XYZ file of N, CA and C in Angstrom:
363
model
N -10.527 -4.201 15.803
C -11.493 -4.417 14.465
C -11.855 -3.096 13.984
N -12.432 -2.749 12.941
C -12.895 -1.598 12.107
C -14.350 -1.897 11.414
N -15.247 -1.325 11.533
C -16.271 -1.329 10.964
C -17.010 -0.587 10.245
N -17.494 -0.342 8.868
C -17.735 0.134 8.098
C -19.513 0.232 7.742
N -19.799 1.354 8.091
C -21.248 1.655 8.038
C -21.759 2.090 6.970
N -22.400 1.636 6.026
C -23.018 2.395 4.181
C -24.425 2.867 4.719
N -24.667 3.857 3.931
C -25.914 4.244 3.968
C -26.120 5.126 2.359
N -27.537 5.346 2.175
C -27.681 6.035 1.335
C -28.285 5.610 -0.511
N -28.232 4.140 -0.306
C -28.612 3.301 -1.281
C -30.643 3.473 -1.309
N -30.554 2.766 -2.457
C -32.239 2.920 -2.752
C -32.368 2.878 -4.412
N -33.620 2.867 -4.881
C -34.392 2.874 -6.125
C -34.654 4.183 -6.663
N -33.863 4.409 -8.083
C -33.746 5.422 -8.445
C -34.464 5.346 -10.193
N -34.794 6.769 -10.584
C -35.215 6.350 -12.075
C -33.636 6.781 -12.971
N -33.562 6.301 -14.108
C -32.563 6.673 -15.050
C -32.446 8.280 -15.139
N -31.506 8.421 -14.923
C -31.157 10.216 -14.600
C -30.882 10.477 -13.608
N -31.559 9.797 -12.410
C -31.469 10.339 -11.164
C -29.988 10.579 -10.506
N -30.073 10.799 -9.212
C -29.012 11.071 -8.509
C -29.220 10.008 -6.954
N -27.745 9.764 -6.552
C -27.806 9.102 -5.351
C -26.809 9.742 -4.442
N -26.778 9.522 -3.440
C -25.430 9.993 -2.497
C -25.327 8.849 -1.699
N -24.064 7.841 -1.612
C -23.656 6.738 -0.549
C -22.866 7.483 0.449
N -23.009 7.103 1.332
C -22.308 7.162 2.860
C -21.695 6.110 3.371
N -20.431 6.514 4.159
C -19.494 5.205 4.506
C -18.774 5.886 5.765
N -19.166 5.389 6.839
C -18.159 6.267 7.857
C -17.812 4.797 8.796
N -16.210 4.741 9.022
C -15.513 3.959 9.773
C -15.305 4.244 11.262
N -15.109 3.163 11.646
C -15.119 3.116 13.258
C -14.778 1.909 14.062
N -14.280 2.220 15.261
C -13.777 1.330 15.828
C -12.601 1.518 16.189
N -11.571 0.332 16.509
C -10.370 0.678 17.012
C -9.386 0.105 15.538
N -8.683 1.564 15.406
C -8.168 1.549 13.995
C -6.918 2.396 14.044
N -5.976 2.237 12.757
C -5.042 2.901 13.027
C -5.359 4.089 12.077
N -4.645 4.673 11.149
C -4.554 5.541 9.887
C -5.377 5.177 8.645
N -6.343 5.941 8.190
C -6.946 5.409 7.131
C -5.969 5.668 5.797
N -5.957 4.869 4.998
C -5.186 5.279 4.066
C -6.406 5.455 2.736
N -6.388 4.361 1.764
C -7.060 4.731 0.436
C -8.517 4.114 0.936
N -9.500 5.292 0.666
C -10.947 5.101 0.992
C -12.029 4.875 -0.438
N -12.752 3.966 -0.250
C -13.961 4.282 -1.585
C -14.694 3.215 -1.920
N -15.155 2.915 -3.229
C -16.058 2.057 -3.481
C -16.047 1.193 -4.451
N -16.607 -0.048 -4.322
C -16.452 -0.912 -5.214
C -18.085 -1.416 -5.571
N -18.583 -2.207 -6.723
C -19.735 -2.319 -6.606
C -19.808 -3.942 -7.485
N -20.426 -5.014 -7.206
C -20.895 -5.955 -7.733
C -22.436 -6.186 -8.177
N -22.364 -6.299 -9.922
C -23.721 -7.016 -10.262
C -24.170 -8.191 -10.206
N -25.358 -8.258 -10.203
C -25.581 -10.146 -10.640
C -24.661 -10.665 -11.620
N -24.143 -11.489 -11.360
C -23.609 -12.586 -12.326
C -22.263 -11.921 -12.738
N -21.759 -10.631 -11.868
C -20.648 -10.045 -12.239
C -19.754 -10.026 -11.272
N -17.873 -9.940 -11.322
C -17.755 -9.969 -10.408
C -17.222 -8.468 -9.848
N -16.995 -8.130 -8.663
C -16.554 -6.986 -7.567
C -15.724 -5.987 -8.610
N -16.001 -4.661 -9.148
C -15.280 -4.123 -9.496
C -14.964 -2.902 -8.888
N -14.155 -1.800 -9.332
C -13.737 -0.446 -8.668
C -14.463 0.574 -9.309
N -14.998 1.048 -8.431
C -16.067 2.546 -9.008
C -15.089 3.732 -8.810
N -14.623 4.203 -7.442
C -13.870 4.979 -7.387
C -13.547 4.806 -5.849
N -12.047 5.318 -5.979
C -11.096 5.653 -4.874
C -10.404 6.855 -4.457
N -9.994 6.803 -3.064
C -9.189 8.543 -3.021
C -8.353 8.309 -1.804
N -7.252 8.575 -2.143
C -5.963 8.251 -1.263
C -6.371 9.644 -0.142
N -5.474 9.264 0.999
C -5.693 10.182 2.026
C -5.255 11.906 1.590
N -4.298 11.526 0.470
C -3.586 12.901 0.043
C -4.163 13.496 -1.030
N -5.697 13.087 -1.411
C -6.355 13.612 -2.286
C -6.357 12.818 -4.048
N -5.326 11.399 -3.837
C -5.723 11.421 -5.871
C -6.988 10.391 -5.618
N -7.642 10.888 -7.130
C -8.491 9.948 -7.408
C -8.135 9.031 -8.257
N -9.135 7.665 -8.135
C -9.059 6.754 -9.258
C -10.543 6.638 -9.420
N -10.819 6.592 -10.516
C -12.027 6.055 -10.734
C -12.364 5.516 -12.396
N -13.128 4.506 -12.380
C -13.551 3.690 -13.104
C -13.777 4.627 -14.486
N -13.769 4.276 -15.794
C -14.199 4.950 -17.084
C -15.625 5.163 -16.886
N -15.890 3.773 -16.956
C -17.708 3.752 -17.078
C -18.440 5.262 -15.887
N -17.796 5.387 -15.102
C -18.276 6.553 -13.967
C -17.913 8.137 -14.091
N -17.054 7.962 -14.930
C -16.018 9.399 -15.044
C -17.063 10.324 -15.712
N -17.202 11.958 -14.902
C -18.122 12.509 -15.465
C -19.672 12.517 -14.813
N -19.800 11.503 -14.219
C -20.991 11.352 -13.812
C -20.987 10.844 -11.664
N -19.938 10.519 -11.312
C -19.560 10.109 -10.000
C -18.670 10.754 -9.460
N -18.770 11.013 -8.199
C -17.542 11.955 -7.648
C -17.430 11.019 -6.321
N -16.288 10.780 -5.704
C -15.769 10.418 -4.862
C -15.217 11.330 -3.856
N -15.601 11.693 -2.608
C -15.030 12.322 -1.500
C -14.809 12.148 0.178
N -13.776 12.874 0.457
C -13.708 12.049 1.716
C -13.877 13.480 3.104
N -13.979 12.923 4.263
C -13.882 14.064 5.402
C -12.634 12.931 6.208
N -11.791 13.282 6.332
C -10.511 12.607 7.116
C -11.197 12.763 8.742
N -11.948 14.263 8.829
C -12.140 14.273 10.256
C -13.352 13.513 10.957
N -13.927 13.052 10.275
C -14.938 11.947 10.429
C -15.067 10.683 9.992
N -13.791 10.305 9.413
C -13.460 9.342 8.985
C -14.385 8.666 8.000
N -14.590 9.144 7.168
C -16.093 9.280 5.955
C -15.472 9.086 4.507
N -16.422 8.870 3.685
C -16.144 8.681 2.598
C -17.303 8.713 1.809
N -17.486 9.553 0.790
C -18.667 9.625 -0.014
C -18.710 9.612 -1.498
N -19.711 8.818 -2.090
C -20.039 8.809 -3.589
C -21.346 9.442 -4.306
N -21.075 10.810 -4.770
C -22.242 10.977 -5.217
C -22.166 10.699 -7.022
N -23.388 10.007 -6.982
C -23.930 9.604 -8.567
C -24.862 10.562 -9.176
N -24.516 10.592 -9.837
C -25.416 11.753 -11.036
C -25.426 10.631 -12.086
N -26.548 11.334 -12.739
C -27.240 10.846 -14.409
C -26.710 9.433 -14.397
N -27.488 8.671 -13.166
C -27.376 7.306 -13.047
C -28.033 6.662 -14.364
N -27.463 5.338 -14.925
C -28.023 4.149 -15.866
C -28.226 3.071 -14.937
N -28.799 2.202 -15.632
C -29.577 0.841 -15.677
C -28.112 0.198 -14.972
N -27.360 0.507 -15.869
C -26.205 -0.345 -15.869
C -25.637 -0.255 -14.557
N -25.818 1.327 -14.037
C -25.174 1.110 -12.824
C -25.749 0.021 -11.508
N -27.078 -0.580 -11.594
C -27.583 -1.116 -10.608
C -26.868 -2.337 -10.257
N -26.386 -2.316 -9.203
C -25.351 -3.459 -8.035
C -25.623 -3.075 -6.953
N -24.720 -3.625 -6.327
C -24.527 -3.477 -4.690
C -23.158 -2.716 -4.510
N -23.216 -1.792 -3.852
C -22.170 -1.111 -3.513
C -21.473 -1.225 -2.586
N -20.153 -1.423 -1.924
C -19.159 -1.773 -0.928
C -18.603 -0.548 -1.052
N -18.472 -0.033 0.403
C -17.102 0.832 1.025
C -15.983 0.128 1.204
N -14.921 1.055 1.072
C -13.662 0.000 1.193
C -12.841 1.218 1.421
N -11.739 0.594 2.644
C -11.040 1.277 3.513
C -9.814 0.316 3.793
N -8.303 1.065 3.503
C -7.485 0.543 3.698
C -6.571 1.153 4.967
N -6.706 0.391 6.263
C -6.693 0.577 7.417
C -5.487 0.236 8.185
N -4.301 1.179 8.289
C -2.568 0.883 8.881
C -2.955 0.104 9.985
N -2.366 -1.181 9.756
C -2.599 -1.979 11.026
C -0.694 -2.365 11.648
N -0.216 -1.492 11.217
C 0.854 -1.709 12.138
C 2.101 -2.431 11.346
N 3.652 -2.496 11.817
C 4.611 -2.560 11.181
C 4.596 -3.982 10.231
N 3.909 -4.861 11.179
C 3.958 -6.445 10.960
C 3.031 -6.553 9.846
N 1.898 -5.901 9.862
C 0.644 -6.529 8.945
C 0.517 -5.319 7.557
N 1.447 -4.218 8.113
C 1.022 -2.990 7.320
C -0.392 -2.742 7.093
N -0.746 -2.195 5.842
C -2.106 -2.451 5.216
C -2.945 -3.440 5.339
N -4.333 -2.910 5.700
C -5.355 -4.408 5.947
C -6.297 -3.483 5.144
N -7.385 -4.500 4.265
C -8.765 -3.975 3.831
C -9.959 -4.081 4.447
N -10.308 -3.189 4.510
C -12.270 -3.504 5.064
C -13.097 -3.361 4.409
N -14.024 -3.979 4.582
C -15.443 -3.625 3.491
C -16.515 -3.454 4.257
N -17.643 -2.771 4.163
C -18.860 -2.355 4.523
C -19.611 -3.603 3.976
N -20.772 -4.000 4.314
C -21.595 -4.666 3.958
C -22.476 -4.895 2.745
N -22.129 -4.054 1.935
C -22.809 -3.114 0.745
C -24.081 -2.523 0.913
N -24.641 -1.849 0.081
C -25.868 -1.171 0.025
C -26.205 -1.355 -1.984
N -27.562 -1.838 -1.874
C -28.221 -1.992 -2.779
C -28.583 -0.358 -3.422
N -28.476 -0.450 -4.915
C -28.251 0.645 -5.632
C -29.052 0.137 -6.881
N -30.459 0.407 -7.268
C -31.446 -0.055 -8.848
C -31.573 1.256 -8.989
N -31.403 1.160 -10.677
C -31.457 2.203 -11.376
C -32.674 1.568 -12.300
N -33.807 2.251 -12.525
C -34.647 1.546 -13.726
C -34.815 2.573 -14.513
N -35.360 1.971 -15.894
C -35.368 2.524 -17.026
C -36.772 3.379 -17.304
């Protein structure tokens, strides 16, 4: 089993910054893509930003130029630096990690428990 532990959410004023962290632990194989999704009230979960183990990024258009995803493979960690936050960024942010589960299952997705980010206007 793999556990993803998130930290760093909170309340911030518009224009402010927050940094989210997520560390993977447990019995796991190789880590593939890691990143962040979010879900606002009444909306579906959506991609924020992901980063492959080779360093390829995939950012949502709504966060380009404001959010930066990074990872530390030695620590099994992924981070999200969020700058110039807007009220519409308010959501629960979920850490995501794709983990190699062997030749039968191949890659398996894991999710963190979520951390609340609230941006006040």
